[in-house]
mmCIF file of C-alpha atoms in Angstrom:
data_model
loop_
_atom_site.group_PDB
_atom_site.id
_atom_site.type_symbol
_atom_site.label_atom_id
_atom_site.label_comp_id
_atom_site.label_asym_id
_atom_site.label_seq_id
_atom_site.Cartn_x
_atom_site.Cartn_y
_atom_site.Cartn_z
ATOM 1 C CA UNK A 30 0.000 0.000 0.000
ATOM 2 C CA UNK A 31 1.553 3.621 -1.121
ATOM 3 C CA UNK A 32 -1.614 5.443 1.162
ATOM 4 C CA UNK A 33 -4.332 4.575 2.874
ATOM 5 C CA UNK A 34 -5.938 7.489 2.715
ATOM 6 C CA UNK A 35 -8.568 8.016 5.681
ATOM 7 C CA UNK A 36 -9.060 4.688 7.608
ATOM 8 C CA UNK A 37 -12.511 6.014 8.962
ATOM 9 C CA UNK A 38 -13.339 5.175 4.930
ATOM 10 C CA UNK A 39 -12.644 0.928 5.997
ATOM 11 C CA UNK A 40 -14.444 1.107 9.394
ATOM 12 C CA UNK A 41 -17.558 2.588 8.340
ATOM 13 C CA UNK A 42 -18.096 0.080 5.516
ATOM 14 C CA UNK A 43 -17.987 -2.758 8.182
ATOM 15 C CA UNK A 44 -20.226 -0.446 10.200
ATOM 16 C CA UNK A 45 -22.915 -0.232 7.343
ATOM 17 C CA UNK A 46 -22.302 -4.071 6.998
ATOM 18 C CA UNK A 47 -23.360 -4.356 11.069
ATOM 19 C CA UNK A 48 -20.073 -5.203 12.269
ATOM 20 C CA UNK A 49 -17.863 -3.374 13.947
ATOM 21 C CA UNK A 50 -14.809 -2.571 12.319
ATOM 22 C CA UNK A 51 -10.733 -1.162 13.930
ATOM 23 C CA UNK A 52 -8.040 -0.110 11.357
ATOM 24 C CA UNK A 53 -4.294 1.194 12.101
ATOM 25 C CA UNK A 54 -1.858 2.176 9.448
ATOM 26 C CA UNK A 55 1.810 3.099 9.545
ATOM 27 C CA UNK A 56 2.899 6.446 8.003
ATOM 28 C CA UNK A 57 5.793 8.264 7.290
ATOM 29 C CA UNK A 58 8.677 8.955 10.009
ATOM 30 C CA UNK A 59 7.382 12.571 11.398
ATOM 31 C CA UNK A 60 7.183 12.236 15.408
ATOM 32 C CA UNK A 61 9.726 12.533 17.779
ATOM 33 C CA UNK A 62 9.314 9.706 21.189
ATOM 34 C CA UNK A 63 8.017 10.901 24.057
ATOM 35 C CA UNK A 64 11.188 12.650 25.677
ATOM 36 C CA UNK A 65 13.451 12.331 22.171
ATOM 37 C CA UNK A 66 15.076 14.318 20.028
ATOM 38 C CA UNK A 67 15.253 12.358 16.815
ATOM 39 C CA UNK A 68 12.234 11.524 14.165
ATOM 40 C CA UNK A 69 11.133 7.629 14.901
ATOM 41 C CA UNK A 70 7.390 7.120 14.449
ATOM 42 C CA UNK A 71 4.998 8.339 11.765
ATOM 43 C CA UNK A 72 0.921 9.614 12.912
ATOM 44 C CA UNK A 73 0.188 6.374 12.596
ATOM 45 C CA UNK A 74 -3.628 6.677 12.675
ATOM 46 C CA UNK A 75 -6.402 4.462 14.611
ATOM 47 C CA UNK A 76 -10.065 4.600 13.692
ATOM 48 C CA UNK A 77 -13.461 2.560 15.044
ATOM 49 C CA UNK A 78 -16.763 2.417 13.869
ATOM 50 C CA UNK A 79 -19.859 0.390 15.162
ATOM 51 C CA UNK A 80 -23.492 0.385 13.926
ATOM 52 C CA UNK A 81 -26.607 2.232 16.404
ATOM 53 C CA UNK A 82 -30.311 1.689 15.259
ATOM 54 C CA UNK A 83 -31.262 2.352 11.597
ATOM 55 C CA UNK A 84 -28.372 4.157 9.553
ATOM 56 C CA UNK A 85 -26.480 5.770 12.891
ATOM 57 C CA UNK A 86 -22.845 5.428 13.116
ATOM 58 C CA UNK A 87 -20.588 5.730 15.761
ATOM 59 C CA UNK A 88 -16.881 6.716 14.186
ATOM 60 C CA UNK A 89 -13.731 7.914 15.619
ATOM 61 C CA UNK A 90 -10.595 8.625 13.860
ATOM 62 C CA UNK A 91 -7.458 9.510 15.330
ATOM 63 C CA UNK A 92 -3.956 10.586 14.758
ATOM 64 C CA UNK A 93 -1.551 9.599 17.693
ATOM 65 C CA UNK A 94 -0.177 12.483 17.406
ATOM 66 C CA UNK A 95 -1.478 15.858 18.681
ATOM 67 C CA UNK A 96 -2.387 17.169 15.444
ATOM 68 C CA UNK A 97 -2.249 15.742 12.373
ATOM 69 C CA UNK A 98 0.919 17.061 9.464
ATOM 70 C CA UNK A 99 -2.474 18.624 7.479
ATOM 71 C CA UNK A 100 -3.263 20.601 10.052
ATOM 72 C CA UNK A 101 0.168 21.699 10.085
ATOM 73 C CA UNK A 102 -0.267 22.142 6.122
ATOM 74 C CA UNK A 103 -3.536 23.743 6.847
ATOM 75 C CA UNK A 104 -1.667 26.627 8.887
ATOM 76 C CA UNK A 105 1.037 27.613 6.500
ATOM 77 C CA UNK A 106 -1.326 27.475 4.143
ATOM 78 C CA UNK A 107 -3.356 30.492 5.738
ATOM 79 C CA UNK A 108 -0.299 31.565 7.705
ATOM 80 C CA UNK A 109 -1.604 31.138 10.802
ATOM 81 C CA UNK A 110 0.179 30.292 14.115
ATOM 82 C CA UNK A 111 0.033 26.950 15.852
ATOM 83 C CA UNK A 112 -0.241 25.757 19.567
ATOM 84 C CA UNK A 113 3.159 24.881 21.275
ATOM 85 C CA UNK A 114 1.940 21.652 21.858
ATOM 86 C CA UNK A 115 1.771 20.358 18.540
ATOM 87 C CA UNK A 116 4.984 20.048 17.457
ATOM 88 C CA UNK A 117 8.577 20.822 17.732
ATOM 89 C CA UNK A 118 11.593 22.616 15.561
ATOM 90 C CA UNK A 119 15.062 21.405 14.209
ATOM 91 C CA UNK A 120 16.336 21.947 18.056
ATOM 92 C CA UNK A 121 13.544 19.657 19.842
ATOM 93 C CA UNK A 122 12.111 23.099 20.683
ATOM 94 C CA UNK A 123 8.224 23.741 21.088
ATOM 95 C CA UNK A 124 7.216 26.094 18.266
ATOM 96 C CA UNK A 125 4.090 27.689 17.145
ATOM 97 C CA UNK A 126 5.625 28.894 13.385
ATOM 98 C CA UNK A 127 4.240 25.960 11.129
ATOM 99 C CA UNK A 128 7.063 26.713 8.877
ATOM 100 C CA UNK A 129 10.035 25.610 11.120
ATOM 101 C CA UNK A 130 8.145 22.132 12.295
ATOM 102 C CA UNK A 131 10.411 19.330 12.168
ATOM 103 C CA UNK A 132 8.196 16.684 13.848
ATOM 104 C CA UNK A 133 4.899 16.390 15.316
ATOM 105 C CA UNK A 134 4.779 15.451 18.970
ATOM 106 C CA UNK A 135 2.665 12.651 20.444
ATOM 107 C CA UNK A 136 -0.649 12.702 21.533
ATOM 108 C CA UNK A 137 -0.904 12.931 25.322
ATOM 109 C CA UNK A 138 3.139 12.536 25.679
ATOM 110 C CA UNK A 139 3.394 8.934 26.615
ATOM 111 C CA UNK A 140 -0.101 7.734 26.121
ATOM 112 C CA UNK A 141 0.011 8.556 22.050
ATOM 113 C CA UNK A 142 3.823 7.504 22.433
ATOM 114 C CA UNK A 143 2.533 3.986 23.046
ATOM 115 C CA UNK A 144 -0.411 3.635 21.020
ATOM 116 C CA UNK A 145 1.630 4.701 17.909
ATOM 117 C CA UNK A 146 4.070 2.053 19.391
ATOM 118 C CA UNK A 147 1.626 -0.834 19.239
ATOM 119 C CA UNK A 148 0.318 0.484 16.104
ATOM 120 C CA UNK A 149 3.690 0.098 14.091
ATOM 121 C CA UNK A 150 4.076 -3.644 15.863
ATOM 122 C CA UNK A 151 0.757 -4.461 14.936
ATOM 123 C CA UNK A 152 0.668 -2.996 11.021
ATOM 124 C CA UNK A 153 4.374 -3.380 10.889
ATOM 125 C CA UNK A 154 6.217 -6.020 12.400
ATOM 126 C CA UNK A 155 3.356 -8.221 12.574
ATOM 127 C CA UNK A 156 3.054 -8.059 8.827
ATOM 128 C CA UNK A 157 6.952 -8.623 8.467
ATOM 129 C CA UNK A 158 7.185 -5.320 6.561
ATOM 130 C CA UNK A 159 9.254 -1.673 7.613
ATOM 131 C CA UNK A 160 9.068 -0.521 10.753
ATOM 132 C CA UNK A 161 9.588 2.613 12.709
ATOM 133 C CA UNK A 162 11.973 4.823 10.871
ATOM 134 C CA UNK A 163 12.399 2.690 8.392
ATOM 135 C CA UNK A 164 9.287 3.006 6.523
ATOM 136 C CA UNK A 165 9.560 5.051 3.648
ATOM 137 C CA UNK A 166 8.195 8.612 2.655
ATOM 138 C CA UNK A 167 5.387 9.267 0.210
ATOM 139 C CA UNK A 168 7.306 12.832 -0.414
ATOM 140 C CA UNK A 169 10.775 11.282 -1.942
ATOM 141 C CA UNK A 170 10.536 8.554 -4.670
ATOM 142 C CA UNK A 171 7.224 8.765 -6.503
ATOM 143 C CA UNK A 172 7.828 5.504 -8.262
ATOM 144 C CA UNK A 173 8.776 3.554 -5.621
ATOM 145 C CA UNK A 174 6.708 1.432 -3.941
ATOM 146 C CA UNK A 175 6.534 2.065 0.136
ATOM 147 C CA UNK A 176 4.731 -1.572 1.457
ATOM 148 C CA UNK A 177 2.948 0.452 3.739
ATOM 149 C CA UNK A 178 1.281 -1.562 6.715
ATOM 150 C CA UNK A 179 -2.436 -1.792 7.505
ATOM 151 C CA UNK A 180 -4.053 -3.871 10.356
ATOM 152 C CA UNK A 181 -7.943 -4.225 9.763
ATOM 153 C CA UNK A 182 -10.137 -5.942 12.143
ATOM 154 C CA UNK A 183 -13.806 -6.720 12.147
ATOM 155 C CA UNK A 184 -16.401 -7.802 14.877
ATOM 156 C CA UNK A 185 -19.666 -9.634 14.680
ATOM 157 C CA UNK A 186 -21.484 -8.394 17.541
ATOM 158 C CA UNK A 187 -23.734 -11.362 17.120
ATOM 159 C CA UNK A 188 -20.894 -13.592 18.370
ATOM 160 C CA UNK A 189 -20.922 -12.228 21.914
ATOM 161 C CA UNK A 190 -24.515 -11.065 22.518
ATOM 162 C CA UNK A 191 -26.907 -10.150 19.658
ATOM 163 C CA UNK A 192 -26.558 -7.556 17.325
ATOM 164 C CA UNK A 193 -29.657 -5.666 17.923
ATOM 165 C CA UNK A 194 -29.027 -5.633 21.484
ATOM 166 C CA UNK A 195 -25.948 -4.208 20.389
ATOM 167 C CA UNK A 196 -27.304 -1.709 17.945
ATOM 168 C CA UNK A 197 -29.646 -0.293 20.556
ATOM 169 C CA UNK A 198 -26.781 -0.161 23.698
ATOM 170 C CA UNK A 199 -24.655 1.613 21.391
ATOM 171 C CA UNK A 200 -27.258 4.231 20.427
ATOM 172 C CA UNK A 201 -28.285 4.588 23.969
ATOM 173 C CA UNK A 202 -24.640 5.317 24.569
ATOM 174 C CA UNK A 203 -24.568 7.924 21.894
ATOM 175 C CA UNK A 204 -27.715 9.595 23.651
ATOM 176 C CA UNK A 205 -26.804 9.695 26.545
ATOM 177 C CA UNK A 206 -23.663 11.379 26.156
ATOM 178 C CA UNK A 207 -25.546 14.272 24.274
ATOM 179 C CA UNK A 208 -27.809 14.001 27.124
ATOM 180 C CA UNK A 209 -24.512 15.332 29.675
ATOM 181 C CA UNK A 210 -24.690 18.681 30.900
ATOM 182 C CA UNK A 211 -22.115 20.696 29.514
ATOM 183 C CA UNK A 212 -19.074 22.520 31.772
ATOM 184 C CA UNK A 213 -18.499 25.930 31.620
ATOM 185 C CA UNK A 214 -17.170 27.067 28.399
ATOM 186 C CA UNK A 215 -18.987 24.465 26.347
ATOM 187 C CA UNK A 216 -22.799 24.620 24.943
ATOM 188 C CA UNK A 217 -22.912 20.894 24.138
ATOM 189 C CA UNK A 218 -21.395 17.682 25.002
ATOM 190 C CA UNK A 219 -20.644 15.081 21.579
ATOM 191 C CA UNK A 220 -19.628 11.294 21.637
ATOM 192 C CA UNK A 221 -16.435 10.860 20.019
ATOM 193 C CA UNK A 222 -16.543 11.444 16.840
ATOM 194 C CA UNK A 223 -19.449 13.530 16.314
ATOM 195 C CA UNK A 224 -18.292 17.025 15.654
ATOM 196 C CA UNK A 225 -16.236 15.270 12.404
ATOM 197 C CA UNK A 226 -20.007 13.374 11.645
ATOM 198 C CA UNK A 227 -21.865 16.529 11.831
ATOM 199 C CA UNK A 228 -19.107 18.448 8.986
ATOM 200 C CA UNK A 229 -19.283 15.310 6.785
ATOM 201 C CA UNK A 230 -23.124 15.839 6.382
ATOM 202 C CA UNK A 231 -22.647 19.257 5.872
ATOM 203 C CA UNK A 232 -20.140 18.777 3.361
ATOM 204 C CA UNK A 233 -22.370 16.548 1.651
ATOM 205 C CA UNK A 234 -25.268 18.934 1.073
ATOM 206 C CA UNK A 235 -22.686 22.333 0.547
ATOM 207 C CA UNK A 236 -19.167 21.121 -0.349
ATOM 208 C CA UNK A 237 -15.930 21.520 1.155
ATOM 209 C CA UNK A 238 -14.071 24.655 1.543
ATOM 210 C CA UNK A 239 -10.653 24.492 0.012
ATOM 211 C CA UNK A 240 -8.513 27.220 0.755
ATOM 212 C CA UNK A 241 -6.939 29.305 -2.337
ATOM 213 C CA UNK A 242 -3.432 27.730 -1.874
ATOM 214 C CA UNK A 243 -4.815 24.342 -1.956
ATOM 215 C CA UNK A 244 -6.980 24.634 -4.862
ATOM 216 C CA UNK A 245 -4.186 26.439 -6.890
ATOM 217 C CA UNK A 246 -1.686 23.415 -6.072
ATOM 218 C CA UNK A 247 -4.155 21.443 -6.952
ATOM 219 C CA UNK A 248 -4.897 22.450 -10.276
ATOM 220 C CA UNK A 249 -0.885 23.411 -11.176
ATOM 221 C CA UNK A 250 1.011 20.404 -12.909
ATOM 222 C CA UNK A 251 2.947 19.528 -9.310
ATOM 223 C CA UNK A 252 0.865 16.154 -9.098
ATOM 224 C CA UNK A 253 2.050 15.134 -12.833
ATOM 225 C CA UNK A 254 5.602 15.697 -12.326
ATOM 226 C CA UNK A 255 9.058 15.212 -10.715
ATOM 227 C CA UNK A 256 8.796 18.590 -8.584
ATOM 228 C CA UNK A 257 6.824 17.190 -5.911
ATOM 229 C CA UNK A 258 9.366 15.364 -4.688
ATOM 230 C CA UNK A 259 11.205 18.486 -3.731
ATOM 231 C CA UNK A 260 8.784 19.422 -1.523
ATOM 232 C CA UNK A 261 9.236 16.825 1.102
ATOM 233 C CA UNK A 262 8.925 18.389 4.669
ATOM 234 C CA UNK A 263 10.899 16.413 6.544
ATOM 235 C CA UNK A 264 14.070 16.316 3.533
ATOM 236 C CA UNK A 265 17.139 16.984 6.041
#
């Protein structure tokens, strides 16, 4: 696999299927280890979905890092500051200029440290393919291929209970999380996921916003030729 894209695509379809469905991927080396200096680990992404009654979904997607490198993108592209606590410069130093990140830090220090740990055993060296900083970049050699791990795993609910009991726990869940009154500062309270459900409807119906830098890049003749690969981020 060169990219897999967004692995909330893979869970859903098991969800629409009535099963519930986990997918982890590798990605390139862009995070530093909790309490390093050098670039080891990639974002290496982690989604779930599961089936409520009629056509609900629960879905949750997630980077193990604190942000993911778009959002990084995102911010030079409308030159825009970041947090401190996204990511780091050349010296291991917190930054919030998007245009001297060298690597993205994990999410939660230790906690996304680990999960992106079991993620690259699991895709990785499970699979008997690269690992760690050895997997390759999607930015350098266009032609090569990069044997990119995936890990997908799918659940019948019907082998531990019953899959409509399932359906309507799960919902309930979903409700009663809404349901939560909100602290101070915050006007509503969402099960995981939800904020990214409600956009993806609203997409649907009005588009997605693609800001000018995007849609030029898009349209230029970088994605047909050689001089992408000069614009790797991470190129020492």
């Amino acid at each position: 696999m060169g990219h897999s894209g967004a692995i909330s695509y893979f869970v859903q379809q098991a969800a629409r299927a009535g099963l519930i469905g986990i997918s982890m991927c590798q990605s390139d080396p862009m995070v530093v280890p909790f309490g390093g200096a050098e670039i080891y680990y990639g974002t290496n992404p982690l989604a779930f979905a599961a089936p409520g009654e009629g056509d609900e979904i629960l879905t949750f997607d997630m980077a193990t890092t604190v942000q993911a490198w778009g959002k990084v993108l995102d911010a030079r592209s409308r030159n825009m500051s970041i947090p401190d606590t996204w990511a780091v410069d050349k010296n291991g130093a917190p930054t919030t200029d998007p245009f001297a990140v060298n690597a993205l830090l994990p999410a939660a220090g230790p906690k996304g440290y680990g999960l992106m740990m079991m993620i690259d055993v699991l895709s990785g060296v499970l699979l008997g393919l690269p690992f760690g900083r050895q997997v390759s970049s999607m930015y350098d050699d266009l032609h090569a291929g990069r044997n990119l791990g995936q890990l997908h795993i799918v659940i019948n609910p019907n082998f531990f209970s019953s899959s409509e009991l399932f359906r309507q726990h799960l919902s309930q869940t979903m409700r009663e999380l809404n349901a939560i009154t909100p602290a101070p500062g915050f006007n509503q309270v969402y099960y995981p996921g939800q904020d990214q459900d409600i956009k993806q409807r609203k997409a649907a119906v009005e588009g997605i916003e693609i800001v000018d830098d995007i849609y030029q890049y898009l349209i230029s003749d970088a994605l047909y030729n050689t001089s992408y690969e000069t614009k790797n981020p991470f190129a020492q």
